[in-house]
CSV table of C-alpha atoms in Angstrom, one decimal:
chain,number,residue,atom,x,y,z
A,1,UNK,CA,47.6,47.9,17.9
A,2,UNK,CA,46.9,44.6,20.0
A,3,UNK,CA,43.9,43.2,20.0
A,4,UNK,CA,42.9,41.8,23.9
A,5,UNK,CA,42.4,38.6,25.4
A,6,UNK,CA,40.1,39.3,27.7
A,7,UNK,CA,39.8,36.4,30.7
A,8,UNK,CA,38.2,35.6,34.2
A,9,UNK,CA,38.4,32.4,36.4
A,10,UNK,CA,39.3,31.7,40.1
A,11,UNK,CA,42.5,30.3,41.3
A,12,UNK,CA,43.4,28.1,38.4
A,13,UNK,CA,43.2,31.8,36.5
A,14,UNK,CA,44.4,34.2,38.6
A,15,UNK,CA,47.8,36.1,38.1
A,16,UNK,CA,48.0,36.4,41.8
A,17,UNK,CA,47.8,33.1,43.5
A,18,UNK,CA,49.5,31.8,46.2
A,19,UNK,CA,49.3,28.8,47.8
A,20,UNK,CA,47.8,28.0,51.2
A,21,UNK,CA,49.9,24.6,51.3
A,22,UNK,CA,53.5,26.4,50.4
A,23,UNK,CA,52.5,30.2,51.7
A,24,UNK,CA,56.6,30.3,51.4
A,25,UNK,CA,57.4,29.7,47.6
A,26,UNK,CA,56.8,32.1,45.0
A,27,UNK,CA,54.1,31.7,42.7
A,28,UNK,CA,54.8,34.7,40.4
A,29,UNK,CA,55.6,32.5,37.4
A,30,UNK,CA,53.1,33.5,33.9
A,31,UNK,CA,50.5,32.2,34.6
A,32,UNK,CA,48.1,30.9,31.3
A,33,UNK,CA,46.5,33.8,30.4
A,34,UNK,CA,49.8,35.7,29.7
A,35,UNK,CA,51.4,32.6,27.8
A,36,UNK,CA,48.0,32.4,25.7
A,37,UNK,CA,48.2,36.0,24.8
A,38,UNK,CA,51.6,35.9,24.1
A,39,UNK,CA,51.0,32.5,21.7
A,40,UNK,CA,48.2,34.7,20.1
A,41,UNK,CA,50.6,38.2,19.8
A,42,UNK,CA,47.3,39.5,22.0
A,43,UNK,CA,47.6,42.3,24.7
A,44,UNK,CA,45.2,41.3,28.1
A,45,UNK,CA,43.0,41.7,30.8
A,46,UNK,CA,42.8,39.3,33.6
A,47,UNK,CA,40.1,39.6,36.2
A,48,UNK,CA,40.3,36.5,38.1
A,49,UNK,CA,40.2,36.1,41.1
A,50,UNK,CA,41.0,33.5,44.1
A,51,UNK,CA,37.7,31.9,45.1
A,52,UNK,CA,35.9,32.7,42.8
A,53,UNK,CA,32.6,31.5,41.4
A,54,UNK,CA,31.1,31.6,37.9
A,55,UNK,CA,28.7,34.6,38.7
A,56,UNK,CA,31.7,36.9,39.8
A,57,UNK,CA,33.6,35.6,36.4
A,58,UNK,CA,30.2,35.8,34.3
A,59,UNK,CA,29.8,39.8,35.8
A,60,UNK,CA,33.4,40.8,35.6
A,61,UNK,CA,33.7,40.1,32.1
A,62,UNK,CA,30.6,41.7,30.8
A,63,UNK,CA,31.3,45.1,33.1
A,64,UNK,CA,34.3,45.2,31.7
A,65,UNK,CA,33.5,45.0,28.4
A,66,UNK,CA,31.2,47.5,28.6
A,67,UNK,CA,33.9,49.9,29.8
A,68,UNK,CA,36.0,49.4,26.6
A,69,UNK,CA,35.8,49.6,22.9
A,70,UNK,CA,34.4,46.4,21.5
A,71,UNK,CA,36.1,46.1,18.2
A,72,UNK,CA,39.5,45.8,20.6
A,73,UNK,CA,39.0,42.6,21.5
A,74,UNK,CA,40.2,39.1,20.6
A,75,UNK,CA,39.2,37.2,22.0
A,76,UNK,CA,36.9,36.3,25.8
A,77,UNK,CA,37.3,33.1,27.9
A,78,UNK,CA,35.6,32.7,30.7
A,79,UNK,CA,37.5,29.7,32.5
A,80,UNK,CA,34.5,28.8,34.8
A,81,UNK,CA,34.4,27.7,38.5
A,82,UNK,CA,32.2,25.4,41.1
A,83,UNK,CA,28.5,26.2,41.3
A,84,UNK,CA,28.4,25.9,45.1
A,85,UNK,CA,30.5,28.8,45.2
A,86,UNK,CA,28.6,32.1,46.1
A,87,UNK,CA,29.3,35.6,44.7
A,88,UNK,CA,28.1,38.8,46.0
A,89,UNK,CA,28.9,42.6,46.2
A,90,UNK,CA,29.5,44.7,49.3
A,91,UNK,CA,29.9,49.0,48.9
A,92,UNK,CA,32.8,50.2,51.4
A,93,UNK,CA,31.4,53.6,52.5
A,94,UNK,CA,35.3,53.5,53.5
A,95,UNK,CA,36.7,53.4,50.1
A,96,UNK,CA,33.8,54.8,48.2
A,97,UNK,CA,33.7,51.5,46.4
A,98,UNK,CA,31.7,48.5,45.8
A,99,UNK,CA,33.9,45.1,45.4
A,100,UNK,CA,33.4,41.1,45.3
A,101,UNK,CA,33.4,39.1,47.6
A,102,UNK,CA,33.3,35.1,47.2
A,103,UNK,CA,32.5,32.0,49.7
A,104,UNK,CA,33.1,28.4,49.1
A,105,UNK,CA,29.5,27.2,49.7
A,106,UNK,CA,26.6,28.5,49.4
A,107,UNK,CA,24.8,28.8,51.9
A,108,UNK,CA,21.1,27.8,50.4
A,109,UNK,CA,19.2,25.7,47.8
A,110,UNK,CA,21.0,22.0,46.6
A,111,UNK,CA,23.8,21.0,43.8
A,112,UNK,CA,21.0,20.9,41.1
A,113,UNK,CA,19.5,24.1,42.0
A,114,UNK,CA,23.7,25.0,42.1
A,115,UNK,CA,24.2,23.5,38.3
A,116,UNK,CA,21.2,24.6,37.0
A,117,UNK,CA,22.1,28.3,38.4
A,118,UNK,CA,25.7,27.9,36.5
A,119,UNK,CA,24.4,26.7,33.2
A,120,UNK,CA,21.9,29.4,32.9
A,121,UNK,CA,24.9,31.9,33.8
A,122,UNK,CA,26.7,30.6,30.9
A,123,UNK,CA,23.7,30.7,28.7
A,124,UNK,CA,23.3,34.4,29.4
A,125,UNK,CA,27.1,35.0,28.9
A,126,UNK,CA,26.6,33.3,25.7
A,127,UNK,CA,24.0,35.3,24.5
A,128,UNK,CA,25.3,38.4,25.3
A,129,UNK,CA,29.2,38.1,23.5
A,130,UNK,CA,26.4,36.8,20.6
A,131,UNK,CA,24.6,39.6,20.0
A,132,UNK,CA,27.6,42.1,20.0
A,133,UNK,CA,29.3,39.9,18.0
A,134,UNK,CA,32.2,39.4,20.8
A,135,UNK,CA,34.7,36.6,19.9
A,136,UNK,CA,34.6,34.0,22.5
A,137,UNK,CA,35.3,30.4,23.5
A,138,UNK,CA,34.2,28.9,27.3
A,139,UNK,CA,36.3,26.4,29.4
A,140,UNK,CA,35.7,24.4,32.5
A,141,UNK,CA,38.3,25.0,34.2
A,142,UNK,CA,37.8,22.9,37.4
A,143,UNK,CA,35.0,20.4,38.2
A,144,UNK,CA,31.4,22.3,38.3
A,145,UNK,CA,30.0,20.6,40.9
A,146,UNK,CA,32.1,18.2,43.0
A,147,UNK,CA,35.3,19.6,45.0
A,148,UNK,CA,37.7,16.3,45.1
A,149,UNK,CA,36.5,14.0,42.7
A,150,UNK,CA,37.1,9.9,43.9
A,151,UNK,CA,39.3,7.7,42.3
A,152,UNK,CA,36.2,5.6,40.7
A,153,UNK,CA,33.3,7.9,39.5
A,154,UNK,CA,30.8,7.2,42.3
A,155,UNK,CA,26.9,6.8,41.6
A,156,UNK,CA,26.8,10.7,42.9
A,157,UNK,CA,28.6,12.0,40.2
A,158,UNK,CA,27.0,10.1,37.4
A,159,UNK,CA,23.9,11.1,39.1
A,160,UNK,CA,24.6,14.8,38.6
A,161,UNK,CA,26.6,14.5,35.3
A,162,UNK,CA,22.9,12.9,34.0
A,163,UNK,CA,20.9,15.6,36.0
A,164,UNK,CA,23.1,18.4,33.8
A,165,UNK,CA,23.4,16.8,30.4
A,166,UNK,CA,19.6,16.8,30.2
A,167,UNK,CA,19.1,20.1,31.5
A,168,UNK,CA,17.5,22.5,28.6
A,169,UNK,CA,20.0,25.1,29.4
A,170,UNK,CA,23.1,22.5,28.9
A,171,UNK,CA,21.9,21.6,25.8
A,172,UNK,CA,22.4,25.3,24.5
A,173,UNK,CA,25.9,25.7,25.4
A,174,UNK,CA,28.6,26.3,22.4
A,175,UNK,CA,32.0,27.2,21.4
A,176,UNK,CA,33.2,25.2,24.6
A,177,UNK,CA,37.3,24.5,24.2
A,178,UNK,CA,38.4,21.0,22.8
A,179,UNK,CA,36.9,18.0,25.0
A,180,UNK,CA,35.9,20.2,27.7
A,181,UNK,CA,32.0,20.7,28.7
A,182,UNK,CA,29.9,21.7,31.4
A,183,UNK,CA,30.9,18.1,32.8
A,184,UNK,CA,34.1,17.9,31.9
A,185,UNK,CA,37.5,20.5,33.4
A,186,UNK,CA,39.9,21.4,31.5
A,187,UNK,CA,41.9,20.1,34.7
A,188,UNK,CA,40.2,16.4,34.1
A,189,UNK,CA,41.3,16.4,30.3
A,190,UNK,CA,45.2,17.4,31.1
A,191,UNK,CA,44.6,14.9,34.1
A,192,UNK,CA,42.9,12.1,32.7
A,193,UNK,CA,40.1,12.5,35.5
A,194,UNK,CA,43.1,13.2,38.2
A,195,UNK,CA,43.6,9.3,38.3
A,196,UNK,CA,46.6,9.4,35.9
A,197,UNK,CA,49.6,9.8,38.4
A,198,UNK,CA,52.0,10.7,36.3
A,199,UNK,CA,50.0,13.5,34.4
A,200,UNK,CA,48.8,14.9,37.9
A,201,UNK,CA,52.3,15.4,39.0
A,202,UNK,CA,53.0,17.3,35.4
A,203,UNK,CA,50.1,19.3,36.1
A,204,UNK,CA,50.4,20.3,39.7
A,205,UNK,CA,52.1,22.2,42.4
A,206,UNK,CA,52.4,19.4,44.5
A,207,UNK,CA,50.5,15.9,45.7
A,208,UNK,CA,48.8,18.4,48.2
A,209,UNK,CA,48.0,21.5,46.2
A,210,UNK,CA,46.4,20.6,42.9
A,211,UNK,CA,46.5,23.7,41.6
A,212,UNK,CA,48.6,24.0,38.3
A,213,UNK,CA,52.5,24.3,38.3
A,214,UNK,CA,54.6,26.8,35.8
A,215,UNK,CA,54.5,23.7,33.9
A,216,UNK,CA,50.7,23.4,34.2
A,217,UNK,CA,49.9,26.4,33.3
A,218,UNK,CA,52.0,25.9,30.0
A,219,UNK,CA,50.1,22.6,29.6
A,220,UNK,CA,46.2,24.9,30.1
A,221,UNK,CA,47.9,27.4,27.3
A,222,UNK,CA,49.0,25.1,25.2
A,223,UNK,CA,45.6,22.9,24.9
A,224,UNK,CA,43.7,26.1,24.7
A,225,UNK,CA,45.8,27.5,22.1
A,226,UNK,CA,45.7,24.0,20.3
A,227,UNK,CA,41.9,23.9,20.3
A,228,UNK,CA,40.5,27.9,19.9
């Protein structure tokens, strides 16, 4: 039997995405959680979900490994999101259920509080596929803290980038993928910090969706596969 490869993430992740700039073209190519399993002859799960922040990915994960037998999995990756973003739970006396539900922003406290919130999620995360013994690797998937990064790195960024390197929780971090970090997306490294023209057009769905293409999801396989 398969092992599983076990995943969560927002849009960049998600085997249902589709795009707000081109509602009309279908987006139902593999997206890279099936071509990574399929690299790694791995059966998986894929929990991600559009909009998503790193609490929602950092929960979904660990419920639902504690819903399944441990010695099946493979691997986990977490491919983690923005730290503005805010998660939360709302029970449907409707369905009888209680489901996620993500905003872009939230609504209180300031990016450091925001980065300092994320880091400790993926310290706890950490600790937990630790002490089971869970095989795992972590990813940045998009930018943690800024939504369209400038052309030049502004005095902003370097601010925050310094603000989270010498944060105590940062410092604990491990088994991240390749170059990537808490300060550095898988997105920038395939990119070249989205100011390499040529490599953002490989990547992407278009110059107004930056979401990854068929293509770029091949390219987010391939590196992780190359660096796991």
């Amino acid at each position: 039997m398969k092992k599983i490869l076990l995943v969560s993430g927002c849009s960049f992740t998600t085997d249902d995405f589709n795009s707000l700039f081109h509602p009309e073209e279908d987006m139902s190519w593999d997206k890279w959680p099936k071509i990574l399993a399929k690299m790694l002859n791995m059966d998986y799960v894929n929990l991600a979900k559009s909009g998503a922040g790193n609490e929602f990915i950092s929960n979904t994960i660990i419920d639902e490994i504690e819903t399944m037998d441990k010695s099946k999995i493979g691997l986990v990756i977490p491919a983690w999101s923005q730290c503005h973003r805010r998660d939360y739970q709302m029970y449907s006396s409707r369905s009888k259920s209680t489901r996620w539900r993500s905003e872009m922003y939230d609504l209180f406290g300031d990016t450091r509080y925001w980065i300092r919130k994320s880091l400790k999620t993926y310290y706890f995360f950490q600790i937990y596929c630790d002490y089971y013994k869970i095989p795992y690797k972590q990813v940045q998937m998009i930018e943690l803290f800024k939504d369209n990064i400038e052309i030049d790195f502004n005095e902003e960024k370097k601010e925050m980038d310094d603000f989270t390197v010498d944060e105590m929780y940062y410092k604990k971090l491990k088994n991240f993928i390749g170059e990537t970090s808490g300060i550095l997306s898988l997105q920038d490294v395939l990119t070249s910090n989205r100011k390499d023209k040529e490599k953002i057009k490989e990547f992407s769905i278009s110059s107004e969706d930056s979401h990854p293409s068929k293509n770029g999801h091949r390219l987010l396989a391939e590196y992780i596969y190359e660096n796991i």
